[in-house]
Short mmCIF file of C-alpha atoms in Angstrom, two decimals:
data_model
loop_
_atom_site.label_atom_id
_atom_site.label_comp_id
_atom_site.label_asym_id
_atom_site.label_seq_id
_atom_site.Cartn_x
_atom_site.Cartn_y
_atom_site.Cartn_z
CA MET A 175 -0.03 -0.04 0.32
CA LEU A 176 2.87 2.25 0.63
CA LYS A 177 4.05 1.69 -2.86
CA GLU A 178 0.55 2.83 -4.31
CA ARG A 179 0.73 6.00 -2.21
CA THR A 180 4.09 6.87 -3.50
CA LYS A 181 3.08 6.19 -7.01
CA LEU A 182 -0.21 8.12 -6.49
CA LYS A 183 2.18 11.36 -5.17
CA LEU A 184 4.27 10.88 -8.05
CA SER A 185 1.70 10.83 -10.55
CA ARG A 186 0.47 14.10 -9.76
CA HIS A 187 3.60 15.57 -11.26
CA ILE A 188 4.07 15.16 -14.87
CA TRP A 189 7.52 16.65 -15.16
CA ILE A 190 9.24 13.98 -12.95
CA VAL A 191 9.48 11.64 -15.79
CA PRO A 192 10.93 14.32 -18.34
CA GLY A 193 13.16 15.99 -15.46
CA ILE A 194 14.66 12.50 -15.38
CA TYR A 195 15.40 12.14 -18.77
CA SER A 196 16.87 15.64 -18.90
CA ILE A 197 19.13 14.97 -15.84
CA GLY A 198 20.41 11.83 -18.05
CA ALA A 199 21.00 14.03 -21.03
CA LEU A 200 22.85 16.77 -18.81
CA LEU A 201 24.91 13.83 -17.49
CA LEU A 202 25.68 12.32 -20.89
CA ALA A 203 26.89 15.60 -22.16
CA SER A 204 29.21 16.08 -19.31
CA LEU A 205 30.55 12.78 -19.91
CA VAL A 206 31.12 13.57 -23.75
CA ILE A 207 32.59 16.86 -23.13
CA TRP A 208 35.16 15.51 -20.73
CA ILE A 209 36.19 12.82 -23.17
CA ASP A 210 36.62 15.30 -25.96
CA ILE A 211 39.05 17.59 -23.61
CA PHE A 212 40.77 15.04 -21.65
CA HIS A 213 40.49 11.77 -23.74
CA TYR A 214 40.72 12.73 -27.35
CA GLU A 215 43.95 10.84 -28.24
CA THR A 216 42.19 7.50 -26.86
CA VAL A 217 39.17 8.39 -28.68
CA LYS A 218 40.69 8.93 -32.08
CA LYS A 219 42.14 5.44 -31.90
CA VAL A 220 38.73 3.72 -31.20
CA VAL A 221 36.11 6.02 -32.96
CA PRO A 222 35.87 6.02 -36.71
CA ASN A 223 37.27 9.29 -38.45
CA ARG A 224 33.82 9.96 -39.88
CA LEU A 225 32.24 10.36 -36.70
CA LEU A 226 34.83 13.10 -35.69
CA THR A 227 33.77 16.44 -36.42
CA SER A 228 35.77 19.95 -36.23
CA THR A 229 34.38 22.24 -33.58
CA SER A 230 33.03 24.63 -35.86
CA LEU A 231 30.93 21.84 -37.65
CA THR A 232 30.01 20.67 -34.26
CA LYS A 233 28.46 23.62 -33.20
CA THR A 234 26.49 24.23 -36.35
CA ILE A 235 25.17 20.62 -35.92
CA LEU A 236 24.27 20.85 -32.20
CA GLY A 237 22.57 24.36 -32.72
CA SER A 238 20.14 22.58 -35.78
CA ILE A 239 19.59 19.84 -33.50
CA ALA A 240 18.57 22.20 -30.58
CA GLY A 241 16.23 24.13 -32.82
CA SER A 242 14.81 21.14 -34.36
CA LEU A 243 13.89 19.33 -30.93
CA LEU A 244 12.25 22.54 -29.58
CA THR A 245 10.24 22.63 -32.75
CA MET A 246 9.16 19.14 -32.33
CA THR A 247 8.65 19.51 -28.38
CA SER A 248 6.37 22.31 -29.56
CA ILE A 249 4.45 20.00 -32.16
CA THR A 250 4.40 17.52 -29.40
CA PHE A 251 2.80 19.55 -26.84
CA SER A 252 0.21 21.22 -29.53
CA THR A 253 -0.89 17.33 -30.08
CA LEU A 254 -1.40 16.91 -26.72
CA MET A 255 -3.83 19.64 -26.52
CA VAL A 256 -5.67 18.58 -29.11
CA VAL A 257 -5.95 15.03 -27.85
CA LEU A 258 -7.02 16.37 -24.47
CA THR A 259 -9.74 18.72 -26.15
CA THR A 260 -11.15 15.69 -27.80
CA TYR A 261 -11.07 13.52 -24.92
CA SER A 262 -12.65 16.00 -23.07
CA GLY A 263 -15.44 16.88 -25.38
CA GLN A 264 -16.28 13.72 -27.17
CA PHE A 265 -15.48 10.99 -24.40
CA SER A 266 -15.27 12.03 -20.54
CA PRO A 267 -13.17 14.90 -18.91
CA ARG A 268 -12.56 11.85 -16.14
CA ILE A 269 -10.17 10.34 -18.49
CA LEU A 270 -8.01 13.15 -19.07
CA GLN A 271 -5.68 11.92 -16.54
CA ASN A 272 -5.28 8.72 -18.33
CA PHE A 273 -3.56 10.52 -21.34
CA ILE A 274 -1.57 12.94 -19.08
CA HIS A 275 -0.13 10.13 -17.02
CA ASP A 276 0.63 8.03 -20.25
CA LYS A 277 4.03 6.11 -19.97
CA VAL A 278 4.38 6.85 -23.75
CA THR A 279 3.51 10.67 -23.81
CA LEU A 280 5.73 11.34 -20.69
CA ARG A 281 8.81 9.25 -22.30
CA VAL A 282 8.41 11.11 -25.55
CA LEU A 283 8.52 14.29 -23.87
CA GLY A 284 11.52 13.26 -21.86
CA VAL A 285 13.44 12.41 -25.09
CA PHE A 286 12.61 15.44 -26.63
CA MET A 287 13.72 17.53 -23.67
CA GLY A 288 16.66 15.51 -22.94
CA GLY A 289 18.08 15.82 -26.61
CA PHE A 290 17.56 19.48 -26.17
CA VAL A 291 19.38 19.81 -22.65
CA TYR A 292 22.19 17.89 -24.08
CA SER A 293 22.89 20.25 -27.19
CA MET A 294 22.55 23.38 -25.50
CA PHE A 295 24.82 22.21 -22.79
CA SER A 296 27.47 20.75 -25.28
CA LEU A 297 27.12 23.88 -27.14
CA LEU A 298 27.92 25.59 -23.73
CA PHE A 299 31.26 23.68 -23.15
CA ILE A 300 32.15 23.02 -26.33
CA ARG A 301 34.66 26.10 -26.86
CA GLU A 302 36.84 24.32 -24.01
CA VAL A 303 38.05 22.15 -26.86
CA ASN A 304 41.18 23.19 -28.84
CA ASN A 305 39.41 24.31 -32.26
CA ASP A 306 41.99 21.66 -34.04
CA ASP A 307 40.91 18.77 -32.45
CA PRO A 308 37.76 16.61 -33.92
CA VAL A 309 35.15 15.95 -31.29
CA ILE A 310 32.45 13.24 -30.94
CA SER A 311 29.84 15.39 -29.25
CA ALA A 312 28.08 16.01 -32.91
CA ALA A 313 27.81 12.11 -33.44
CA VAL A 314 26.62 11.72 -30.30
CA GLY A 315 24.05 14.48 -30.84
CA VAL A 316 23.19 13.09 -33.92
CA PHE A 317 22.25 9.69 -32.51
CA ILE A 318 20.20 11.30 -30.02
CA ALA A 319 18.24 13.17 -33.34
CA PHE A 320 17.70 10.01 -34.93
CA THR A 321 16.36 8.18 -31.58
CA CYS A 322 14.17 11.39 -31.19
CA LEU A 323 12.56 10.87 -34.93
CA VAL A 324 11.77 7.25 -33.49
CA PHE A 325 10.25 8.41 -30.72
CA PHE A 326 8.05 10.90 -32.50
CA ALA A 327 6.82 8.24 -35.24
CA HIS A 328 6.11 5.99 -32.34
CA PHE A 329 4.30 9.10 -30.19
CA LEU A 330 1.83 9.69 -33.54
CA GLN A 331 0.98 6.24 -34.06
CA HIS A 332 0.25 6.35 -29.94
CA VAL A 333 -1.95 9.39 -30.47
CA ALA A 334 -3.80 7.74 -33.20
CA ASN A 335 -4.59 4.56 -31.36
CA SER A 336 -5.59 6.66 -28.30
CA ILE A 337 -8.37 8.50 -29.86
CA GLN A 338 -10.01 5.71 -31.74
CA VAL A 339 -12.89 4.97 -29.25
CA THR A 340 -12.92 1.10 -29.44
CA LYS A 341 -9.37 0.93 -28.39
CA LEU A 342 -9.86 3.65 -25.67
CA ILE A 343 -12.87 1.38 -24.27
CA ALA A 344 -10.73 -1.65 -24.32
CA ARG A 345 -7.91 0.21 -22.50
CA LEU A 346 -10.47 1.75 -19.81
CA GLY A 347 -12.01 -2.09 -19.52
CA ASP A 348 -8.44 -3.42 -18.77
CA GLU A 349 -7.91 -0.77 -16.30
CA ALA A 350 -11.02 -1.39 -14.35
CA VAL A 351 -10.43 -5.09 -13.98
CA GLU A 352 -6.70 -4.47 -13.27
CA ALA A 353 -7.93 -2.10 -10.42
CA ILE A 354 -10.33 -4.85 -8.97
CA GLU A 355 -7.61 -7.51 -9.05
CA LYS A 356 -5.29 -5.33 -7.05
CA ILE A 357 -7.56 -4.73 -4.23
CA GLU A 358 -6.66 -6.59 -1.11
CA MET A 359 -8.77 -9.44 -0.60
CA SER A 360 -7.28 -10.20 2.83
CA GLY A 361 -10.27 -8.88 4.76
CA GLU A 362 -13.54 -10.40 5.32
CA ARG A 363 -16.51 -9.21 3.38
CA VAL A 364 -19.72 -8.91 5.18
CA GLY A 365 -23.25 -7.68 4.86
CA VAL A 366 -23.93 -6.51 8.30
CA ARG A 367 -21.74 -4.07 10.60
CA PRO A 368 -19.77 -6.32 13.10
CA ASP A 369 -20.04 -5.59 16.83
CA VAL A 370 -17.18 -3.50 18.49
CA LEU A 371 -16.03 -2.59 21.95
CA LYS A 372 -18.85 -1.65 24.10
CA VAL A 373 -17.01 1.96 24.69
CA GLU A 374 -18.01 5.27 23.60
CA PRO A 375 -16.17 6.23 20.40
CA ASP A 376 -14.05 9.34 19.65
CA LEU A 377 -15.21 10.82 16.38
CA LEU A 378 -12.20 12.23 13.88
CA ILE A 379 -13.13 14.70 11.29
CA SER A 380 -11.26 14.77 7.72
CA GLY A 381 -9.78 18.01 8.27
CA LYS A 382 -9.12 17.95 4.53
CA ARG A 383 -11.54 18.49 1.72
CA GLY A 384 -11.73 16.29 -1.49
CA TYR A 385 -12.41 12.67 -2.21
CA ILE A 386 -11.04 9.84 -0.46
CA GLN A 387 -8.33 8.30 -2.64
CA LEU A 388 -6.73 5.43 -0.53
CA TYR A 389 -7.12 3.65 2.91
CA GLU A 390 -3.57 2.22 3.91
CA THR A 391 -4.91 -0.72 5.69
CA GLU A 392 -1.82 -2.65 6.45
CA LYS A 393 -1.09 0.78 8.51
CA LEU A 394 -4.37 1.06 10.17
CA LEU A 395 -4.50 -2.52 11.10
CA ALA A 396 -1.24 -2.39 12.56
CA ILE A 397 -2.06 0.57 15.07
CA ALA A 398 -5.61 -1.16 15.81
CA GLU A 399 -3.68 -4.70 17.15
CA LYS A 400 -0.96 -2.41 18.52
CA ASN A 401 -3.27 -0.10 20.80
CA GLU A 402 -5.94 -2.95 21.18
CA CYS A 403 -8.49 -0.81 19.59
CA VAL A 404 -11.08 -0.86 16.80
CA ILE A 405 -10.90 1.59 13.81
CA GLU A 406 -14.06 2.15 11.85
CA LEU A 407 -13.89 4.15 8.72
CA ILE A 408 -16.88 5.63 8.05
CA GLU A 409 -16.87 6.78 4.54
CA PRO A 410 -16.06 4.35 1.50
CA ILE A 411 -13.51 5.06 -1.14
CA GLY A 412 -14.46 7.48 -3.52
CA ALA A 413 -16.78 9.63 -1.14
CA PHE A 414 -16.43 13.34 -1.14
CA VAL A 415 -15.77 14.87 2.23
CA THR A 416 -15.33 18.32 3.64
CA LYS A 417 -12.77 19.69 6.53
CA LYS A 418 -15.57 18.93 9.10
CA THR A 419 -16.90 15.42 8.07
CA PRO A 420 -16.28 12.52 10.15
CA ILE A 421 -14.32 9.95 8.42
CA VAL A 422 -13.11 7.46 11.58
CA LYS A 423 -14.97 6.21 14.83
CA LEU A 424 -12.09 4.98 17.05
CA TYR A 425 -13.24 2.45 19.56
CA ARG A 426 -10.44 2.58 22.33
CA ARG A 427 -10.16 1.97 26.00
CA HIS A 428 -6.73 4.21 26.51
CA SER A 429 -5.50 7.13 24.38
CA PHE A 430 -2.42 6.88 22.06
CA SER A 431 -0.24 9.59 20.00
CA GLU A 432 -0.87 7.79 16.37
CA ASP A 433 -2.98 10.03 14.15
CA VAL A 434 -4.83 7.17 12.00
CA ARG A 435 -5.96 10.35 9.56
CA GLU A 436 -2.22 10.01 8.22
CA TYR A 437 -3.35 6.84 6.56
CA ILE A 438 -6.03 8.26 4.89
CA LYS A 439 -5.56 9.80 1.54
CA VAL A 440 -7.60 12.52 0.48
CA GLY A 441 -7.08 14.29 -2.81
CA GLU A 442 -8.65 16.49 -5.27
CA GLU A 443 -9.94 14.05 -7.59
CA ARG A 444 -11.00 10.48 -7.70
CA ILE A 445 -8.47 7.89 -8.75
CA HIS A 446 -8.95 4.14 -9.77
CA VAL A 447 -6.54 2.65 -7.43
CA GLN A 448 -8.86 1.36 -5.23
CA ASP A 449 -12.12 2.94 -6.63
CA VAL A 450 -13.91 0.44 -8.43
CA GLU A 451 -16.91 2.43 -9.02
CA PHE A 452 -14.73 5.28 -10.59
CA ALA A 453 -12.88 2.93 -12.67
CA ILE A 454 -16.25 1.53 -14.07
CA GLN A 455 -17.78 5.18 -14.36
CA LYS A 456 -15.24 6.09 -17.20
CA LEU A 457 -16.85 3.63 -19.33
CA ALA A 458 -20.18 4.56 -18.24
CA GLU A 459 -19.73 8.06 -19.21
CA ILE A 460 -18.49 7.33 -22.79
CA THR A 461 -21.34 5.07 -23.27
CA LEU A 462 -23.69 7.91 -22.58
CA ARG A 463 -22.03 10.37 -24.84
CA ALA A 464 -22.48 7.84 -27.38
CA LEU A 465 -26.11 7.78 -26.75
CA ALA A 466 -26.57 11.43 -26.51
CA PRO A 467 -28.77 13.06 -29.43
CA GLY A 468 -26.00 14.95 -31.10
CA ALA A 469 -23.62 11.64 -31.28
CA ASN A 470 -26.21 9.05 -32.12
CA ASP A 471 -23.82 5.98 -31.88
CA PRO A 472 -25.55 2.87 -30.69
CA ASN A 473 -22.59 1.00 -31.65
CA THR A 474 -19.99 2.44 -29.50
CA ALA A 475 -22.48 2.33 -26.57
CA ILE A 476 -22.94 -1.31 -26.99
CA GLU A 477 -18.88 -1.76 -26.91
CA GLY A 478 -19.15 0.25 -23.76
CA ILE A 479 -22.01 -1.66 -22.14
CA ARG A 480 -19.87 -5.25 -23.00
CA HIS A 481 -16.74 -4.04 -21.54
CA ILE A 482 -19.10 -2.75 -18.50
CA GLY A 483 -20.34 -6.01 -18.29
CA MET A 484 -16.97 -7.63 -17.87
CA ALA A 485 -15.65 -5.14 -15.19
CA LEU A 486 -18.89 -5.54 -13.19
CA GLU A 487 -18.59 -9.42 -13.23
CA GLU A 488 -15.11 -8.98 -11.63
CA ALA A 489 -16.46 -6.39 -9.29
CA SER A 490 -19.20 -8.75 -8.00
CA ARG A 491 -16.57 -10.64 -6.20
CA LEU A 492 -16.15 -7.69 -4.06
CA ASP A 493 -19.72 -7.77 -2.70
CA GLY A 494 -20.37 -6.57 0.88
CA LYS A 495 -21.00 -3.36 2.98
CA TYR A 496 -17.95 -3.75 5.01
CA VAL A 497 -14.66 -5.32 4.92
CA VAL A 498 -13.16 -6.36 8.14
CA PHE A 499 -9.99 -7.14 9.34
CA ARG A 500 -9.15 -9.46 12.09
CA ASP A 501 -12.30 -7.77 13.84
CA ARG A 502 -9.90 -4.68 14.46
CA LEU A 503 -10.42 -2.42 11.26
CA ILE A 504 -13.80 -2.08 9.30
CA VAL A 505 -13.75 -0.65 5.97
CA PRO A 506 -17.01 0.41 4.41
CA GLN A 507 -17.92 -0.22 0.69
CA ARG A 508 -20.64 0.16 -1.71
CA PRO A 509 -22.24 -3.28 -2.23
CA PHE A 510 -22.69 -4.19 -5.71
CA GLU A 511 -26.33 -3.70 -6.09
CA ASP A 512 -25.57 -0.14 -5.70
CA ILE A 513 -22.54 0.11 -8.09
CA LEU A 514 -24.89 -2.04 -10.69
CA TYR A 515 -27.63 0.61 -10.30
CA GLU A 516 -25.22 3.71 -10.21
CA THR A 517 -23.20 2.30 -13.78
CA PHE A 518 -26.52 1.59 -15.56
CA TYR A 519 -29.65 3.84 -14.32
CA GLU A 520 -28.28 6.44 -16.82
CA ILE A 521 -27.74 4.16 -19.49
CA CYS A 522 -30.82 2.57 -19.13
CA TYR A 523 -32.72 5.98 -19.22
CA SER A 524 -30.86 7.36 -22.13
CA GLY A 525 -31.58 4.14 -24.46
CA ARG A 526 -35.01 3.23 -23.12
CA ASP A 527 -36.08 3.41 -26.78
CA ARG A 528 -33.50 1.83 -28.07
CA VAL A 529 -33.77 -2.15 -28.44
CA SER A 530 -29.84 -2.85 -29.49
CA VAL A 531 -29.11 -1.14 -26.46
CA LEU A 532 -31.17 -2.66 -24.17
CA LEU A 533 -30.56 -5.99 -25.26
CA ALA A 534 -27.06 -5.12 -24.60
CA VAL A 535 -27.58 -4.42 -21.27
CA PHE A 536 -29.13 -7.66 -20.72
CA ASP A 537 -26.44 -9.34 -22.31
CA ALA A 538 -24.23 -7.62 -19.67
CA LEU A 539 -26.36 -8.74 -16.75
CA GLN A 540 -26.56 -12.13 -18.34
CA MET A 541 -22.38 -12.27 -18.36
CA ILE A 542 -22.43 -11.11 -14.79
CA SER A 543 -24.78 -13.64 -13.63
CA ARG A 544 -23.33 -16.55 -15.46
CA ASP A 545 -21.30 -19.01 -13.14
CA ASN A 546 -21.79 -16.59 -10.04
CA THR A 547 -23.12 -16.85 -6.83
CA PRO A 548 -27.08 -17.27 -6.27
CA ALA A 549 -26.99 -14.18 -4.20
CA ILE A 550 -25.49 -11.76 -7.07
CA GLY A 551 -27.75 -13.87 -9.33
CA GLU A 552 -30.43 -12.56 -7.40
CA LYS A 553 -29.45 -8.95 -7.29
CA VAL A 554 -28.79 -9.15 -11.11
CA ARG A 555 -32.37 -10.44 -12.01
CA HIS A 556 -33.75 -7.78 -9.30
CA PHE A 557 -32.09 -5.03 -11.50
CA GLY A 558 -33.52 -6.50 -14.57
CA ASP A 559 -36.70 -5.83 -13.41
CA TYR A 560 -35.89 -2.42 -13.13
CA VAL A 561 -34.38 -2.49 -16.71
CA ARG A 562 -37.54 -3.63 -18.26
CA ALA A 563 -39.56 -1.09 -16.46
CA LYS A 564 -37.77 1.25 -18.00
CA VAL A 565 -38.52 0.21 -21.68
CA GLU A 566 -40.91 2.74 -23.64
CA GLU A 567 -43.81 0.21 -24.16
CA ASP A 568 -45.54 2.69 -26.39
CA ILE A 569 -42.63 2.79 -28.62
CA LEU A 570 -41.35 -0.45 -29.07
CA ASN A 571 -43.60 -3.00 -31.49
CA GLU A 572 -44.54 -6.61 -30.45
CA THR A 573 -41.04 -7.99 -31.97
CA ASP A 574 -39.09 -5.97 -29.91
CA ARG A 575 -40.71 -6.30 -26.64
CA ARG A 576 -40.64 -9.96 -26.92
CA LYS A 577 -37.04 -10.21 -27.57
CA ILE A 578 -36.62 -8.13 -24.27
CA THR A 579 -38.70 -10.62 -22.47
CA GLU A 580 -36.48 -13.45 -23.97
CA ARG A 581 -33.40 -11.78 -22.54
CA PHE A 582 -34.80 -11.14 -19.24
CA GLU A 583 -35.98 -14.64 -18.82
CA GLN A 584 -32.56 -16.03 -19.77
CA LEU A 585 -31.63 -14.10 -16.44
#
């Protein structure tokens, strides 16, 4: 869990990866200049003469590379803005962070900035080299320039794939499933709040405003066992809290110095690390955009519903109102029926007069209930009643109603 918290802190700063590449380029430039100044005779014996250039030609080459890389960096930033506008306008504002924090995007920016730093730093110290001595700085700069071209072509291919809605839906579906698989399963999931110590609890308020992003359960459980107390977290992951919102009930017979709120991460936005509902919500928003009157793209909506069904099938394993860790830590969570309802109710309303969309919803429900527990099957069938009640009976003809009834009976 500490690793997830560290990754979360680092992911908030997109400059870290480009900064690392820039520092690496600075070190590389220092090494090359040091070789050119102090080890020219050794380099001349090892490096072919075609890779050695005069200082005047080196200055010209490095200056051209620096200007070109700065231009390519500007083009990359402009492309980023176009992609982000497309994501926000056509898909969902919630998925902007997916592209901003994408590894390929950050690496491309890092390579371009690193190449620019290498060229400028080499130009700054190339004057220390004797004008009569050829150097290898230009050859290394040309190699970096070709590397940048390869990354630029890869970036263009990545952008072309990123704005394809079917591939975006598939990536978001995989992200949701991955988030579900990473959630710790060591606690016992129950539907009724367990008994706690018969003492009056201390109520701790948040002290921060934002969304609950992470619960460091290992740390919280260690505090509870060390001090022989019971820690009950009040709000589930993804809940919005203010500075005065109670978030912890502390059942203890004696006081201790540790503040359990240090292991509750509250941030400005929701993240998918532990928030299953938010991971699935991104797919639901793309589906809703496809059903909007201006878009009118039912095939994209059906593709989104299929991946939602796949994610909900995995999420059904996490059913329960509470997760209890060794009778010492109680963590609330949204039961599966709530996630099911909040995922599909807007989709069902927007697609109530579209047979293909309704049939896709029933197919997703059937995917969830297949080979699942009887309790989940009952919840899915109950929600199927809700979906069937949403159907615009006066708009659909007899064949459409029969198809919907057949799909419902298969649940």
